[in-house]
mmCIF file of C-alpha atoms and ligand atoms in Angstrom:
data_model
loop_
_atom_site.group_PDB
_atom_site.id
_atom_site.type_symbol
_atom_site.label_atom_id
_atom_site.label_comp_id
_atom_site.label_asym_id
_atom_site.label_seq_id
_atom_site.Cartn_x
_atom_site.Cartn_y
_atom_site.Cartn_z
ATOM 1 C CA MET A 1 58.173 243.868 252.392
ATOM 2 C CA GLN A 2 55.020 242.819 250.464
ATOM 3 C CA GLY A 3 54.045 243.392 246.933
ATOM 4 C CA LYS A 4 52.053 241.338 244.175
ATOM 5 C CA ILE A 5 53.735 240.105 241.039
ATOM 6 C CA ILE A 6 52.801 242.165 237.973
ATOM 7 C CA LYS A 7 54.822 240.636 235.234
ATOM 8 C CA GLY A 8 57.059 237.352 234.739
ATOM 9 C CA ILE A 9 59.353 237.346 231.990
ATOM 10 C CA ALA A 10 62.148 234.738 231.430
ATOM 11 C CA GLY A 11 62.764 233.517 234.991
ATOM 12 C CA PHE A 12 62.366 237.477 236.398
ATOM 13 C CA TYR A 13 59.352 238.476 238.337
ATOM 14 C CA TYR A 14 58.611 242.038 238.646
ATOM 15 C CA VAL A 15 56.829 242.700 241.903
ATOM 16 C CA HIS A 16 54.572 245.857 242.800
ATOM 17 C CA VAL A 17 55.040 247.493 245.796
ATOM 18 C CA GLY A 18 52.778 250.161 247.008
ATOM 19 C CA THR A 19 54.059 253.248 248.385
ATOM 20 C CA HIS A 20 51.050 254.687 249.660
ATOM 21 C CA GLY A 21 51.584 258.059 248.972
ATOM 22 C CA GLN A 22 48.213 260.020 248.692
ATOM 23 C CA LYS A 23 45.227 257.940 249.640
ATOM 24 C CA GLY A 24 43.600 256.156 246.797
ATOM 25 C CA ASN A 25 46.400 256.098 244.195
ATOM 26 C CA ALA A 26 48.594 253.353 242.499
ATOM 27 C CA GLU A 27 52.011 254.648 243.491
ATOM 28 C CA GLY A 28 54.459 252.409 243.778
ATOM 29 C CA ILE A 29 57.783 250.492 243.117
ATOM 30 C CA VAL A 30 58.798 247.621 240.606
ATOM 31 C CA TYR A 31 61.485 245.370 242.204
ATOM 32 C CA GLU A 32 63.096 242.870 239.752
ATOM 33 C CA CYS A 33 62.885 239.693 241.382
ATOM 34 C CA LYS A 34 64.591 236.135 241.003
ATOM 35 C CA ALA A 35 62.361 233.571 243.449
ATOM 36 C CA LYS A 36 65.151 232.014 244.761
ATOM 37 C CA GLY A 37 64.571 228.937 246.997
ATOM 38 C CA VAL A 38 60.598 229.596 246.580
ATOM 39 C CA PHE A 39 59.794 226.917 244.908
ATOM 40 C CA ARG A 40 61.343 224.105 247.058
ATOM 41 C CA LYS A 41 59.797 226.054 250.329
ATOM 42 C CA ASP A 42 56.203 226.648 248.556
ATOM 43 C CA ASN A 43 55.929 223.801 245.969
ATOM 44 C CA ARG A 44 54.539 226.191 243.831
ATOM 45 C CA LYS A 45 55.524 228.344 240.785
ATOM 46 C CA PRO A 46 54.872 232.158 241.205
ATOM 47 C CA LEU A 47 52.387 233.407 238.955
ATOM 48 C CA VAL A 48 51.774 236.826 237.934
ATOM 49 C CA GLY A 49 48.972 238.385 240.134
ATOM 50 C CA ASP A 50 50.403 236.226 243.383
ATOM 51 C CA ASN A 51 51.062 238.286 246.576
ATOM 52 C CA VAL A 52 54.899 237.705 247.705
ATOM 53 C CA THR A 53 57.140 238.772 250.787
ATOM 54 C CA LEU A 54 60.238 239.896 248.902
ATOM 55 C CA ASP A 55 64.069 240.762 250.229
ATOM 56 C CA VAL A 56 65.256 243.982 248.847
ATOM 57 C CA LEU A 57 69.005 243.595 247.507
ATOM 58 C CA ASP A 58 69.485 246.669 245.823
ATOM 59 C CA GLU A 59 66.979 249.701 246.491
ATOM 60 C CA GLU A 60 68.825 251.772 244.019
ATOM 61 C CA ASN A 61 68.589 249.859 241.481
ATOM 62 C CA CYS A 62 65.261 248.096 242.548
ATOM 63 C CA LEU A 63 66.491 244.289 242.840
ATOM 64 C CA GLY A 64 64.895 241.944 245.102
ATOM 65 C CA ASN A 65 64.206 238.053 245.812
ATOM 66 C CA ILE A 66 61.150 236.629 246.564
ATOM 67 C CA SER A 67 61.143 234.923 249.885
ATOM 68 C CA GLU A 68 57.723 233.885 250.141
ATOM 69 C CA LEU A 69 54.484 233.510 248.230
ATOM 70 C CA LEU A 70 51.159 233.855 250.532
ATOM 71 C CA PRO A 71 48.238 232.253 250.207
ATOM 72 C CA ARG A 72 46.160 232.377 246.659
ATOM 73 C CA HIS A 73 42.261 232.830 246.390
ATOM 74 C CA SER A 74 42.109 231.764 242.950
ATOM 75 C CA GLU A 75 44.345 230.691 240.403
ATOM 76 C CA LEU A 76 43.354 230.759 236.592
ATOM 77 C CA ILE A 77 44.534 228.637 233.858
ATOM 78 C CA ARG A 78 43.894 230.645 231.076
ATOM 79 C CA PRO A 79 44.874 233.493 231.671
ATOM 80 C CA ALA A 80 47.684 232.118 234.272
ATOM 81 C CA VAL A 81 46.900 234.352 236.788
ATOM 82 C CA ALA A 82 46.432 234.397 240.534
ATOM 83 C CA ASN A 83 44.244 236.028 242.911
ATOM 84 C CA VAL A 84 41.461 237.174 239.908
ATOM 85 C CA ASP A 85 38.207 238.584 241.135
ATOM 86 C CA GLN A 86 36.753 239.168 237.530
ATOM 87 C CA ALA A 87 37.181 238.908 234.067
ATOM 88 C CA LEU A 88 36.614 242.190 231.588
ATOM 89 C CA ILE A 89 35.592 240.498 228.094
ATOM 90 C CA ILE A 90 36.258 243.334 225.512
ATOM 91 C CA PHE A 91 34.615 243.472 221.940
ATOM 92 C CA SER A 92 34.886 246.308 219.539
ATOM 93 C CA ILE A 93 31.618 247.205 218.177
ATOM 94 C CA VAL A 94 32.762 247.623 214.743
ATOM 95 C CA LYS A 95 36.524 247.575 213.512
ATOM 96 C CA PRO A 96 36.830 244.471 214.107
ATOM 97 C CA GLN A 97 33.155 243.577 214.400
ATOM 98 C CA PRO A 98 32.400 241.429 217.172
ATOM 99 C CA ASN A 99 32.773 237.611 216.638
ATOM 100 C CA PHE A 100 29.636 236.331 218.936
ATOM 101 C CA ASN A 101 30.546 232.816 218.893
ATOM 102 C CA LEU A 102 33.956 233.669 220.435
ATOM 103 C CA LEU A 103 32.511 236.375 222.732
ATOM 104 C CA ASP A 104 30.198 232.774 224.091
ATOM 105 C CA ARG A 105 33.210 230.912 224.181
ATOM 106 C CA PHE A 106 35.107 233.332 226.326
ATOM 107 C CA LEU A 107 31.515 233.593 228.890
ATOM 108 C CA ILE A 108 31.470 229.685 228.934
ATOM 109 C CA MET A 109 35.293 229.474 230.030
ATOM 110 C CA MET A 110 35.389 232.100 232.626
ATOM 111 C CA GLN A 111 32.392 230.503 233.534
ATOM 112 C CA GLN A 112 33.963 227.407 233.966
ATOM 113 C CA GLN A 113 36.689 229.103 236.147
ATOM 114 C CA GLN A 114 33.990 230.518 238.174
ATOM 115 C CA VAL A 115 34.889 233.948 237.355
ATOM 116 C CA PRO A 116 32.397 236.691 236.894
ATOM 117 C CA CYS A 117 32.186 238.332 233.834
ATOM 118 C CA ILE A 118 31.266 241.941 232.515
ATOM 119 C CA ILE A 119 31.249 242.400 229.119
ATOM 120 C CA CYS A 120 32.324 245.666 227.441
ATOM 121 C CA PHE A 121 31.874 246.676 224.108
ATOM 122 C CA ASN A 122 34.629 249.482 222.799
ATOM 123 C CA LYS A 123 34.873 252.205 220.048
ATOM 124 C CA LEU A 124 31.372 253.584 220.818
ATOM 125 C CA ASP A 125 32.636 256.427 218.802
ATOM 126 C CA LEU A 126 32.902 254.915 215.830
ATOM 127 C CA ASP A 127 29.258 253.104 216.031
ATOM 128 C CA ALA A 128 26.815 255.768 213.992
ATOM 129 C CA ASP A 129 24.439 252.838 213.637
ATOM 130 C CA GLY A 130 23.731 252.385 217.132
ATOM 131 C CA PHE A 131 24.707 248.199 217.232
ATOM 132 C CA GLY A 132 26.463 249.160 220.500
ATOM 133 C CA ALA A 133 23.159 249.354 222.460
ATOM 134 C CA ASP A 134 21.630 245.700 220.651
ATOM 135 C CA TYR A 135 24.860 244.112 221.857
ATOM 136 C CA GLU A 136 24.167 245.272 225.066
ATOM 137 C CA ASP A 137 20.554 244.265 225.041
ATOM 138 C CA ILE A 138 21.074 240.640 224.005
ATOM 139 C CA TYR A 139 23.740 240.341 226.667
ATOM 140 C CA ARG A 140 21.993 241.918 229.702
ATOM 141 C CA LYS A 141 18.825 239.819 229.105
ATOM 142 C CA CYS A 142 21.038 236.749 229.803
ATOM 143 C CA GLY A 143 22.027 238.508 232.864
ATOM 144 C CA TYR A 144 25.557 239.470 232.248
ATOM 145 C CA HIS A 145 26.472 242.885 232.856
ATOM 146 C CA THR A 146 27.062 245.096 230.129
ATOM 147 C CA LEU A 147 28.601 248.467 228.975
ATOM 148 C CA SER A 148 29.588 250.517 226.355
ATOM 149 C CA VAL A 149 32.629 252.610 225.859
ATOM 150 C CA SER A 150 34.992 254.549 223.843
ATOM 151 C CA THR A 151 38.654 254.846 225.223
ATOM 152 C CA LEU A 152 39.136 257.103 221.980
ATOM 153 C CA GLU A 153 36.817 259.701 223.961
ATOM 154 C CA GLY A 154 36.630 258.588 227.214
ATOM 155 C CA THR A 155 33.150 257.721 227.415
ATOM 156 C CA GLY A 156 31.968 255.319 230.138
ATOM 157 C CA ILE A 157 35.189 255.060 231.713
ATOM 158 C CA GLU A 158 33.896 256.517 234.934
ATOM 159 C CA GLU A 159 31.479 254.095 234.941
ATOM 160 C CA LEU A 160 33.763 251.065 234.536
ATOM 161 C CA LYS A 161 36.177 252.426 236.975
ATOM 162 C CA SER A 162 33.396 252.183 239.303
ATOM 163 C CA MET A 163 33.172 248.269 238.289
ATOM 164 C CA LEU A 164 37.298 247.531 238.993
ATOM 165 C CA ARG A 165 37.402 249.435 242.194
ATOM 166 C CA GLY A 166 38.862 247.302 245.220
ATOM 167 C CA LYS A 167 39.603 244.434 242.663
ATOM 168 C CA THR A 168 42.089 242.755 240.099
ATOM 169 C CA THR A 169 40.308 242.185 237.102
ATOM 170 C CA THR A 170 41.882 240.179 233.837
ATOM 171 C CA VAL A 171 40.662 241.463 230.542
ATOM 172 C CA ALA A 172 40.150 239.141 227.592
ATOM 173 C CA GLY A 173 39.239 239.417 224.079
ATOM 174 C CA PRO A 174 40.493 239.205 220.329
ATOM 175 C CA SER A 175 43.451 241.434 219.167
ATOM 176 C CA GLY A 176 42.620 244.903 217.603
ATOM 177 C CA VAL A 177 39.388 245.345 220.236
ATOM 178 C CA GLY A 178 41.407 248.306 222.155
ATOM 179 C CA LYS A 179 42.082 246.047 225.499
ATOM 180 C CA SER A 180 45.773 247.578 225.776
ATOM 181 C CA SER A 181 44.109 251.503 224.871
ATOM 182 C CA LEU A 182 41.659 250.741 227.735
ATOM 183 C CA VAL A 183 43.971 249.386 230.594
ATOM 184 C CA ASN A 184 46.408 252.862 229.884
ATOM 185 C CA CYS A 185 42.977 255.095 230.133
ATOM 186 C CA LEU A 186 41.970 253.536 233.382
ATOM 187 C CA GLN A 187 45.728 254.488 234.548
ATOM 188 C CA SER A 188 45.235 257.706 236.150
ATOM 189 C CA GLN A 189 48.740 257.713 237.787
ATOM 190 C CA ARG A 190 52.191 256.942 236.484
ATOM 191 C CA VAL A 191 53.277 253.717 238.076
ATOM 192 C CA MET A 192 57.341 253.555 238.558
ATOM 193 C CA GLU A 193 59.119 251.148 236.793
ATOM 194 C CA THR A 194 62.693 249.752 236.897
ATOM 195 C CA GLY A 195 64.406 252.725 235.856
ATOM 196 C CA GLY A 196 61.475 255.164 235.886
ATOM 197 C CA ILE A 197 59.915 254.672 232.456
ATOM 198 C CA SER A 198 56.095 256.056 232.694
ATOM 199 C CA ARG A 199 54.128 252.987 231.481
ATOM 200 C CA LYS A 200 51.905 255.398 229.379
ATOM 201 C CA ILE A 201 54.758 255.865 226.988
ATOM 202 C CA GLU A 202 55.462 252.759 226.665
ATOM 203 C CA ARG A 203 52.312 250.973 226.157
ATOM 204 C CA GLY A 204 49.357 250.469 223.792
ATOM 205 C CA ARG A 205 51.071 250.765 220.007
ATOM 206 C CA HIS A 206 51.432 247.465 219.761
ATOM 207 C CA THR A 207 49.976 243.604 219.385
ATOM 208 C CA THR A 208 50.709 242.815 223.358
ATOM 209 C CA ARG A 209 53.002 239.572 223.980
ATOM 210 C CA HIS A 210 53.246 238.860 227.507
ATOM 211 C CA SER A 211 50.263 239.263 230.581
ATOM 212 C CA GLU A 212 50.855 242.234 232.425
ATOM 213 C CA LEU A 213 48.879 243.588 235.735
ATOM 214 C CA ILE A 214 49.131 247.128 235.704
ATOM 215 C CA ALA A 215 48.439 248.796 239.048
ATOM 216 C CA ILE A 216 45.269 251.352 238.265
ATOM 217 C CA GLU A 217 44.389 252.683 241.939
ATOM 218 C CA GLU A 218 44.863 251.108 245.404
ATOM 219 C CA ASN A 219 44.395 248.000 245.627
ATOM 220 C CA THR A 220 43.262 248.032 242.217
ATOM 221 C CA TYR A 221 44.630 245.928 239.044
ATOM 222 C CA ILE A 222 44.101 245.164 235.992
ATOM 223 C CA LEU A 223 45.560 242.577 233.811
ATOM 224 C CA ASP A 224 46.137 243.266 230.114
ATOM 225 C CA THR A 225 46.490 239.831 228.133
ATOM 226 C CA PRO A 226 47.558 238.935 224.204
ATOM 227 C CA GLY A 227 44.266 238.620 221.883
ATOM 228 C CA PHE A 228 43.230 235.406 220.197
ATOM 229 C CA SER A 229 41.319 234.478 218.128
ATOM 230 C CA SER A 230 39.847 231.169 218.268
ATOM 231 C CA LEU A 231 39.322 229.237 221.496
ATOM 232 C CA GLY A 232 38.614 225.556 222.165
ATOM 233 C CA LEU A 233 36.273 224.127 224.487
ATOM 234 C CA PHE A 234 38.200 222.283 226.917
ATOM 235 C CA CYS A 235 36.977 219.623 229.568
ATOM 236 C CA LEU A 236 33.643 220.012 228.388
ATOM 237 C CA GLU A 237 30.599 217.318 227.894
ATOM 238 C CA LYS A 238 28.126 218.637 225.523
ATOM 239 C CA GLU A 239 25.541 217.595 227.820
ATOM 240 C CA GLU A 240 26.814 220.352 230.172
ATOM 241 C CA LEU A 241 26.872 222.871 227.468
ATOM 242 C CA ALA A 242 23.341 224.314 228.148
ATOM 243 C CA SER A 243 24.058 225.075 231.702
ATOM 244 C CA TYR A 244 26.529 227.493 230.484
ATOM 245 C CA TYR A 245 23.694 229.653 229.051
ATOM 246 C CA PRO A 246 21.752 231.046 232.288
ATOM 247 C CA GLU A 247 18.958 231.989 229.762
ATOM 248 C CA PHE A 248 18.373 228.652 228.812
ATOM 249 C CA VAL A 249 18.554 227.352 232.572
ATOM 250 C CA GLU A 250 15.247 229.591 233.272
ATOM 251 C CA GLN A 251 13.046 227.980 230.482
ATOM 252 C CA GLU A 252 14.153 224.363 230.852
ATOM 253 C CA LYS A 253 11.557 223.703 233.450
ATOM 254 C CA TYR A 254 9.249 224.102 230.153
ATOM 255 C CA CYS A 255 11.092 221.313 228.515
ATOM 256 C CA LYS A 256 9.180 217.918 228.115
ATOM 257 C CA PHE A 257 12.231 215.706 228.560
ATOM 258 C CA ARG A 258 14.545 216.025 231.606
ATOM 259 C CA GLY A 259 18.224 216.685 230.072
ATOM 260 C CA CYS A 260 16.989 218.302 226.956
ATOM 261 C CA SER A 261 19.827 219.094 224.411
ATOM 262 C CA HIS A 262 17.528 221.768 223.002
ATOM 263 C CA ILE A 263 18.393 220.769 219.778
ATOM 264 C CA ALA A 264 15.641 218.121 218.302
ATOM 265 C CA GLU A 265 13.438 217.148 221.183
ATOM 266 C CA PRO A 266 9.887 217.856 220.670
ATOM 267 C CA VAL A 267 8.404 220.341 223.289
ATOM 268 C CA CYS A 268 11.376 222.629 224.015
ATOM 269 C CA GLY A 269 11.099 225.055 226.427
ATOM 270 C CA VAL A 270 14.450 226.862 224.858
ATOM 271 C CA ARG A 271 13.385 226.450 221.137
ATOM 272 C CA GLU A 272 9.998 227.871 222.231
ATOM 273 C CA ALA A 273 11.668 231.070 223.414
ATOM 274 C CA VAL A 274 13.949 231.501 220.644
ATOM 275 C CA GLU A 275 10.527 231.063 218.330
ATOM 276 C CA GLU A 276 8.973 233.690 220.398
ATOM 277 C CA GLY A 277 12.251 236.269 220.440
ATOM 278 C CA SER A 278 12.880 235.947 224.428
ATOM 279 C CA ILE A 279 15.499 234.105 223.900
ATOM 280 C CA SER A 280 18.240 235.572 221.108
ATOM 281 C CA ALA A 281 18.437 233.435 218.130
ATOM 282 C CA MET A 282 21.977 234.453 217.360
ATOM 283 C CA ARG A 283 23.048 232.928 221.308
ATOM 284 C CA TYR A 284 21.137 229.833 220.075
ATOM 285 C CA GLU A 285 22.630 229.159 216.409
ATOM 286 C CA ASN A 286 25.823 230.029 217.862
ATOM 287 C CA TYR A 287 24.744 227.338 220.829
ATOM 288 C CA CYS A 288 23.749 224.498 218.251
ATOM 289 C CA LEU A 289 27.176 225.120 216.236
ATOM 290 C CA LEU A 290 29.007 224.491 219.842
ATOM 291 C CA TYR A 291 26.852 221.552 220.385
ATOM 292 C CA GLU A 292 27.972 220.083 217.012
ATOM 293 C CA GLU A 293 31.064 221.032 218.031
ATOM 294 C CA LEU A 294 31.700 219.314 221.215
ATOM 295 C CA LYS A 295 29.433 216.344 219.679
ATOM 296 C CA ASN A 296 32.303 215.498 216.942
ATOM 297 C CA LYS A 297 35.335 215.597 219.294
ATOM 298 C CA ARG A 298 34.260 212.665 220.996
ATOM 299 C CA LYS A 299 34.007 210.857 217.772
ATOM 300 C CA TYR A 300 37.714 210.237 217.651
HETATM 301 N N1 GTP S 1 37.800 254.751 217.145
HETATM 302 C C1 GTP S 1 38.607 253.989 217.911
HETATM 303 N N2 GTP S 1 39.517 253.145 218.287
HETATM 304 C C2 GTP S 1 40.081 252.981 219.204
HETATM 305 C C3 GTP S 1 39.391 252.748 220.929
HETATM 306 N N3 GTP S 1 40.100 251.986 221.393
HETATM 307 C C4 GTP S 1 41.078 251.349 220.236
HETATM 308 N N4 GTP S 1 41.025 251.927 219.560
HETATM 309 C C5 GTP S 1 42.247 251.517 218.330
HETATM 310 O O1 GTP S 1 42.147 249.949 218.279
HETATM 311 C C6 GTP S 1 43.391 249.613 217.731
HETATM 312 C C7 GTP S 1 43.977 248.590 218.841
HETATM 313 O O2 GTP S 1 44.205 249.221 219.867
HETATM 314 P P1 GTP S 1 44.542 248.142 220.784
HETATM 315 O O3 GTP S 1 44.286 248.635 222.627
HETATM 316 O O4 GTP S 1 46.191 247.772 220.664
HETATM 317 O O5 GTP S 1 43.842 246.775 221.043
HETATM 318 P P2 GTP S 1 44.389 244.988 221.803
HETATM 319 O O6 GTP S 1 43.171 244.615 222.002
HETATM 320 O O7 GTP S 1 45.460 245.710 222.793
HETATM 321 O O8 GTP S 1 45.215 244.329 220.344
HETATM 322 P P3 GTP S 1 46.599 243.186 220.930
HETATM 323 O O9 GTP S 1 46.788 243.730 222.083
HETATM 324 O O10 GTP S 1 46.881 242.556 219.753
HETATM 325 O O11 GTP S 1 45.792 241.903 221.435
HETATM 326 C C8 GTP S 1 44.492 250.820 217.596
HETATM 327 O O12 GTP S 1 44.856 251.631 216.870
HETATM 328 C C9 GTP S 1 43.636 252.062 218.848
HETATM 329 O O13 GTP S 1 43.857 253.190 218.601
HETATM 330 C C10 GTP S 1 38.121 253.207 220.493
HETATM 331 O O14 GTP S 1 37.380 253.795 221.475
HETATM 332 N N5 GTP S 1 37.764 254.299 219.572
HETATM 333 MG MG1 MG S 2 46.993 244.447 223.600
HETATM 334 ZN ZN1 ZN S 3 14.967 221.649 225.398
#
């Protein structure tokens, strides 16, 4: 039997096996498994997102053992998950207001791991001043896919679903922006757990502590993750930073110096674009802050 690890806690792995009831739905059974012998045989630790084969030990109580890890097509370090196709970066428009410095850090981190990103602004129902449209505009101009949604009212959810269909997506974003609420809202089907408790009842009210994959449709999974409020930039040289800003890369040809840092060099295409407004001043200011941070990190 084949399935997918949706959660790992304290040596137990929860493996979702699709039952392919009606076409397109996410119905399945979750087996609580150990992974005896797998590490020795495959020489790697099981990860959430791994496709596995399992032996059922007790059908009635949904207990099993993972017998083999199938090949991974990708592996993320943060969050630790296998076989992810894309990241959904979620910020709320208000309550809390977005921290764009943190948003840019997420984008850089995902690009470092070669994961395409969608930026999603939530709580559109609270956006009386229309800030969401401005935020989307800034990031769309940089080449990112963006959308605004209201989890509470269901606005934009169908569009989001079509962006997720057939893929495995990891969610990322700070605490309180509505990541779990959104994941709940995307579940159209009840997923059977050990003991048959609906995920819908259990989730959403509390801060998320474990990453967990949720089957939302056939072959469509979303990883709910704990929120975090800061993110250090790892394994990145200040000279590389600009390459993670797609809108800067386009302007580099107008810089006088090759390898221009866009900080203080004379005749800089990026700074000119900021002055004339075609590159967001907010993005550029956060770039300068991150550049300074990377520069100082090197000193000790
Ligand atoms: N008004 C409004 N409130 C929302 C919306 N989505 C979520 N919320 C509320 O925002 C709060 C936080 O939601 P969660 O889904 O727990 O947030 P989270 O991002 O999972 O937070 P962590 O698990 O701590 O990382 C809850 O009180 C939700 O009811 C929305 O679209 N509109
Ligand atoms: Mg949560
Ligand atoms: Zn420059």
